[in-house]
Amino acid sequence: MQLGIIGLGRMGANITRRLGRAGHQCVVYDRNTDAVRALAGEGARAAPSLEDVVGTLEAPRAVWVMLPAGEATEGTIQRLGEVMTAGDIVIDGGNTFYKDDIRRAAALKPKGIRYVDVGTSGGVWGLERGYCLMIGGEKQAVEHLDPIFAALAPGQGSIERTPGRDDRDPRPEKGYLHAGPVGSGHFVKMVHNGIEYGLMQAYAEGFDILKSRAAETLPEDERYELDLADIAEVWRRGSVVSSWLLDLSAMALAEDEALSGFSGAVSDSGEGRWTVMAAIEEEVPAEVLSAALYARFRSRKEHTFAERLLSAMRFKFGGHVERPSGG
């Protein structure tokens, strides 16, 4: 299947590679010509402009936008709306606010251009592990794109089947979900990332407590010099708190238990804020998720070991490099 891909950063480039390995033809564009050239050398078809991406594809065209949420995505989708035609599909795979999806879909609808939002999780590991996909859009458009989603998703792999799923949609077991109409995919991904904030904060605070047990302010017989890398490792094996985030924490601690390469200034890319906003709209208590978000705000002014571990986890799963602190 043909697919245009606009935006060849950490995620877009590896999405292109994974689709190429599965036999799909990708037509790629990015303002960074080196990124385009590199993927062309791996079998993708290079396009010198956004308009050339559309012109190269056969109708009905599908173009995946993988850019940071905000002006870059907004401007790109507006331009696609000017050059694409009825029956074509615009896919936004970035971390977009779901209300923007609804607005954009409504703007494209008079031209007959369809809009699909795809919450994409997998970070820098997605090329090999596959991407967990949360998809919103009309049924026909999503089904047309199913070969793309199936190729990007991890597949069932070695994970045991959940009892009672025999008569349910098989796609979630393979790592991708049609959540509902436009906006629902990014809404599910938004809450996913809000939960991620809370999980990461719990690990970070727990390991900070473990590390601080050697403090001289404690009675001498209650001080413990604990090996954090070994604790993370043993928890990975059979513990109820095992997870991929714990795997990444164990990797970071084994490399440098002091996490000296991280300052602890933890950024947030928007989804945590949007999740808390949704909770307020729905009058749903979200104490843990709210506290985790506020902890990231505070981390930019004063840094603890917990924040260094948060930074380490973000780097491990997504390649997120710390931004300079504003405080």
Coordinates of C-alpha atoms in Angstrom, one line a residue:
M1 CA 0.0 0.0 0.0
Q2 CA 1.2 3.6 -0.7
L3 CA 1.5 6.1 2.1
G4 CA 2.8 9.6 2.2
I5 CA 4.7 10.5 5.4
I6 CA 5.4 14.1 6.3
G7 CA 7.8 14.6 9.3
L8 CA 10.9 12.3 9.6
G9 CA 11.9 12.8 13.2
R10 CA 12.5 10.0 15.7
M11 CA 9.0 8.6 15.2
G12 CA 8.3 9.4 11.5
A13 CA 11.6 8.0 10.3
N14 CA 11.1 4.7 12.1
I15 CA 7.4 4.4 11.1
T16 CA 8.7 4.7 7.5
R17 CA 11.3 2.0 8.0
R18 CA 8.8 -0.4 9.7
L19 CA 6.3 0.1 6.8
G20 CA 9.1 -0.4 4.3
R21 CA 10.1 -3.7 5.9
A22 CA 6.5 -4.8 5.6
G23 CA 6.4 -4.1 1.8
H24 CA 4.5 -0.8 1.8
Q25 CA 5.7 2.1 -0.4
C26 CA 6.3 5.3 1.5
V27 CA 6.7 8.7 -0.2
V28 CA 8.5 11.0 2.3
Y29 CA 9.1 14.7 2.9
D30 CA 10.7 16.7 5.6
R31 CA 12.4 20.1 5.6
N32 CA 15.5 18.3 6.7
T33 CA 16.8 17.1 3.4
D34 CA 19.4 14.8 5.1
A35 CA 16.5 12.9 6.7
V36 CA 14.8 12.5 3.4
R37 CA 18.0 11.4 1.7
A38 CA 18.7 8.8 4.4
L39 CA 15.3 7.2 4.0
A40 CA 15.5 7.3 0.2
G41 CA 18.7 5.3 0.6
E42 CA 16.6 2.7 2.5
G43 CA 13.9 2.3 -0.2
A44 CA 11.5 5.1 0.5
R45 CA 10.6 7.5 -2.3
A46 CA 11.8 11.1 -1.7
A47 CA 9.6 14.1 -2.5
P48 CA 11.0 17.6 -2.6
S49 CA 7.8 19.2 -1.3
L50 CA 4.5 18.5 0.4
E51 CA 2.7 19.0 -2.9
D52 CA 5.0 16.5 -4.6
V53 CA 4.1 13.9 -1.9
V54 CA 0.4 14.3 -2.9
G55 CA 1.2 14.3 -6.6
T56 CA 3.2 11.1 -6.4
L57 CA 0.5 9.1 -4.6
E58 CA -2.3 7.3 -6.4
A59 CA -5.9 8.1 -5.5
P60 CA -7.4 7.7 -3.0
R61 CA -4.3 9.1 -1.3
A62 CA -3.3 8.8 2.3
V63 CA -0.8 11.1 4.0
W64 CA 0.5 10.6 7.5
V65 CA 1.5 13.7 9.3
M66 CA 4.1 13.1 12.1
L67 CA 5.0 16.5 13.4
P68 CA 4.9 18.2 16.9
A69 CA 1.4 19.2 17.9
G70 CA 0.7 22.9 17.3
E71 CA 1.5 25.3 14.4
A72 CA 3.6 22.8 12.4
T73 CA 0.8 20.2 12.3
E74 CA -1.9 22.9 11.9
G75 CA -0.2 24.5 8.9
T76 CA 0.7 21.2 7.2
I77 CA -2.9 19.9 7.4
Q78 CA -4.2 23.1 6.1
R79 CA -1.9 22.8 3.1
L80 CA -2.9 19.2 2.5
G81 CA -6.5 20.3 2.5
E82 CA -5.7 22.7 -0.4
V83 CA -4.0 20.0 -2.6
M84 CA -5.8 16.8 -1.7
T85 CA -9.2 15.8 -3.2
A86 CA -12.4 14.0 -2.3
G87 CA -11.8 10.5 -1.0
D88 CA -8.2 11.2 0.2
I89 CA -7.3 10.7 3.8
V90 CA -5.2 12.9 6.2
I91 CA -3.8 11.0 9.1
D92 CA -2.4 12.9 12.2
G93 CA -0.2 10.5 14.1
G94 CA 1.3 13.1 16.5
N95 CA 0.2 14.0 20.0
T96 CA -2.6 16.4 19.0
F97 CA -5.3 17.7 21.3
Y98 CA -8.5 15.8 20.4
K99 CA -10.6 19.0 20.0
D100 CA -8.3 20.1 17.3
D101 CA -8.9 16.9 15.4
I102 CA -12.7 17.5 15.5
R103 CA -12.2 21.0 14.2
R104 CA -9.9 20.0 11.4
A105 CA -12.1 17.1 10.3
A106 CA -15.0 19.5 10.0
A107 CA -12.9 21.9 7.9
L108 CA -11.9 19.1 5.5
K109 CA -15.3 17.5 5.2
P110 CA -16.8 20.0 2.6
K111 CA -14.0 18.9 0.2
G112 CA -14.7 15.2 0.9
I113 CA -11.3 14.7 2.5
R114 CA -11.4 12.3 5.3
Y115 CA -9.5 12.7 8.6
V116 CA -8.1 10.0 10.9
D117 CA -6.3 10.6 14.2
V118 CA -3.9 8.1 15.5
G119 CA -2.5 8.1 19.0
T120 CA 0.9 6.5 18.6
S121 CA 2.9 4.9 21.5
G122 CA 6.2 3.2 21.1
G123 CA 8.8 5.9 21.1
V124 CA 12.3 5.1 19.8
W125 CA 11.7 1.4 20.3
G126 CA 8.8 1.2 17.9
L127 CA 10.8 0.2 14.9
E128 CA 11.6 -3.2 16.5
R129 CA 8.8 -3.6 19.0
G130 CA 6.0 -2.1 17.0
Y131 CA 3.6 0.8 17.9
C132 CA 0.5 0.7 20.0
L133 CA -2.1 2.6 18.0
M134 CA -5.3 4.3 19.2
I135 CA -7.3 5.3 16.1
G136 CA -10.2 7.7 15.6
G137 CA -12.2 8.3 12.4
E138 CA -15.0 7.0 10.2
K139 CA -15.1 3.3 9.8
Q140 CA -14.5 3.1 6.0
A141 CA -11.4 5.3 6.2
V142 CA -10.0 3.3 9.1
E143 CA -10.7 0.0 7.4
H144 CA -9.0 1.2 4.2
L145 CA -5.9 1.9 6.2
D146 CA -5.9 -1.4 8.1
P147 CA -2.9 -2.8 6.2
I148 CA -0.9 0.2 7.4
F149 CA -2.0 -0.1 11.0
A150 CA -1.5 -3.9 11.1
A151 CA 2.1 -3.5 9.8
L152 CA 2.9 -0.8 12.4
A153 CA 1.4 -2.6 15.4
P154 CA 3.3 -5.2 17.4
G155 CA 1.0 -8.1 16.8
Q156 CA 0.0 -10.5 19.5
G157 CA 3.5 -11.8 20.0
S158 CA 4.1 -13.8 23.1
I159 CA 1.6 -12.1 25.4
E160 CA -1.0 -14.5 26.6
R161 CA -4.6 -14.0 25.4
T162 CA -7.0 -12.4 27.9
P163 CA -9.7 -14.8 28.8
G164 CA -13.2 -14.0 27.5
R165 CA -12.0 -12.2 24.3
D166 CA -13.0 -14.8 21.8
D167 CA -16.0 -12.9 20.4
R168 CA -14.4 -9.4 20.5
D169 CA -12.6 -7.3 17.9
P170 CA -9.2 -9.1 17.4
R171 CA -7.3 -5.8 16.6
P172 CA -6.6 -4.7 20.2
E173 CA -4.9 -8.1 20.8
K174 CA -2.6 -7.2 17.9
G175 CA -1.8 -3.7 19.4
Y176 CA -4.2 -1.4 17.5
L177 CA -7.7 -0.1 18.3
H178 CA -10.4 1.7 16.4
A179 CA -11.6 3.8 19.4
G180 CA -14.5 5.6 17.7
P181 CA -15.2 8.8 15.7
V182 CA -12.7 11.5 14.9
G183 CA -10.8 12.7 18.0
S184 CA -11.4 9.5 20.0
G185 CA -8.0 8.1 19.1
H186 CA -6.1 11.1 20.4
F187 CA -8.4 11.3 23.4
V188 CA -7.5 7.7 24.4
K189 CA -3.8 8.5 23.8
M190 CA -4.1 11.6 25.9
V191 CA -5.4 9.7 28.9
H192 CA -2.8 7.0 28.2
N193 CA -0.1 9.7 28.6
G194 CA -1.7 11.1 31.7
I195 CA -1.6 7.6 33.3
E196 CA 2.0 7.4 32.2
Y197 CA 2.8 10.6 34.1
G198 CA 1.3 9.0 37.3
L199 CA 3.2 5.7 36.8
M200 CA 6.5 7.4 36.2
Q201 CA 6.0 9.6 39.2
A202 CA 5.3 6.6 41.5
Y203 CA 8.5 4.8 40.4
A204 CA 10.5 8.0 40.7
E205 CA 9.3 8.8 44.2
G206 CA 9.7 5.2 45.4
F207 CA 13.3 5.0 44.2
D208 CA 14.0 8.4 45.8
I209 CA 12.7 7.0 49.1
L210 CA 15.0 3.9 48.7
K211 CA 18.0 6.1 47.9
S212 CA 17.4 8.4 50.8
R213 CA 17.4 5.6 53.4
A214 CA 21.1 6.1 53.9
A215 CA 20.6 9.7 55.2
E216 CA 22.6 10.6 58.3
T217 CA 19.6 12.1 59.9
L218 CA 18.2 8.6 60.4
P219 CA 19.1 6.4 63.4
E220 CA 22.3 4.5 62.5
D221 CA 20.6 1.0 62.7
E222 CA 17.9 2.1 60.4
R223 CA 20.2 3.3 57.6
Y224 CA 20.5 1.1 54.5
E225 CA 22.9 1.5 51.6
L226 CA 20.5 0.0 49.0
D227 CA 21.6 -1.0 45.5
L228 CA 18.9 0.6 43.4
A229 CA 19.9 -1.1 40.1
D230 CA 19.6 -4.5 41.8
I231 CA 16.2 -3.6 43.3
A232 CA 14.9 -2.5 40.0
E233 CA 16.2 -5.7 38.5
V234 CA 14.5 -8.0 41.0
W235 CA 11.2 -6.1 40.7
R236 CA 11.3 -6.8 37.0
R237 CA 11.0 -10.5 37.7
G238 CA 7.7 -11.7 39.1
S239 CA 6.7 -8.5 41.0
V240 CA 3.2 -7.0 40.6
V241 CA 4.9 -3.6 39.8
S242 CA 6.8 -4.9 36.8
S243 CA 6.4 -3.0 33.6
W244 CA 8.2 -1.6 30.6
L245 CA 8.8 1.7 32.5
L246 CA 10.5 -0.4 35.2
D247 CA 12.6 -2.2 32.6
L248 CA 13.8 1.2 31.3
S249 CA 14.5 2.4 34.9
A250 CA 16.6 -0.7 35.5
M251 CA 18.6 0.0 32.4
A252 CA 19.2 3.6 33.4
L253 CA 20.2 2.7 36.9
A254 CA 22.5 -0.1 35.7
E255 CA 24.3 2.3 33.5
D256 CA 24.7 5.0 36.2
E257 CA 23.0 4.6 39.6
A258 CA 23.5 8.3 40.4
L259 CA 21.9 9.3 37.1
S260 CA 24.5 12.0 36.9
G261 CA 23.7 12.6 33.2
F262 CA 20.3 14.0 34.0
S263 CA 19.6 17.3 35.8
G264 CA 16.0 16.4 36.7
A265 CA 14.2 19.2 34.8
V266 CA 11.2 17.2 33.4
S267 CA 9.3 18.6 30.5
D268 CA 5.6 17.8 29.6
S269 CA 4.4 17.7 26.0
G270 CA 0.8 18.6 26.7
E271 CA -1.1 15.4 27.2
G272 CA -0.9 15.5 31.0
R273 CA -2.4 19.0 31.0
W274 CA -5.1 18.0 28.6
T275 CA -6.0 14.9 30.7
V276 CA -6.4 17.0 33.8
M277 CA -8.5 19.5 31.8
A278 CA -10.8 16.6 30.7
A279 CA -11.1 15.4 34.2
I280 CA -12.2 18.8 35.3
E281 CA -14.8 19.0 32.4
E282 CA -16.1 15.6 33.4
E283 CA -15.9 16.3 37.2
V284 CA -13.8 13.2 37.6
P285 CA -11.3 13.2 40.6
A286 CA -7.8 12.7 39.3
E287 CA -5.5 13.3 42.3
V288 CA -2.6 11.2 41.2
L289 CA -2.5 12.4 37.6
S290 CA -2.8 16.1 38.7
A291 CA -0.1 15.7 41.3
A292 CA 2.2 14.1 38.7
L293 CA 1.7 17.0 36.4
Y294 CA 2.4 19.6 39.1
A295 CA 5.6 17.6 40.1
R296 CA 6.9 18.2 36.6
F297 CA 6.3 21.9 36.9
R298 CA 8.2 22.0 40.2
S299 CA 11.0 19.9 38.7
R300 CA 12.1 22.8 36.5
K301 CA 12.9 24.9 39.6
E302 CA 14.5 22.4 42.0
H303 CA 15.7 19.0 41.1
T304 CA 15.7 15.7 43.1
F305 CA 16.8 12.2 42.4
A306 CA 13.2 11.3 41.6
E307 CA 13.2 13.9 38.8
R308 CA 16.5 12.6 37.5
L309 CA 14.9 9.1 37.2
L310 CA 11.9 10.7 35.4
S311 CA 14.3 12.3 32.9
A312 CA 16.1 9.0 32.5
M313 CA 12.8 7.2 31.8
R314 CA 11.7 9.8 29.2
F315 CA 15.0 9.5 27.4
K316 CA 15.0 5.7 27.4
F317 CA 11.5 5.3 25.9
G318 CA 11.2 8.3 23.7
G319 CA 14.7 9.8 23.2
H320 CA 13.5 13.0 25.0
V321 CA 16.5 15.2 25.8
E322 CA 16.2 17.5 28.7
R323 CA 15.4 21.1 27.9
P324 CA 17.3 23.8 29.7
S325 CA 15.6 24.7 33.0
G326 CA 13.7 28.0 33.2
G327 CA 14.4 28.3 36.9

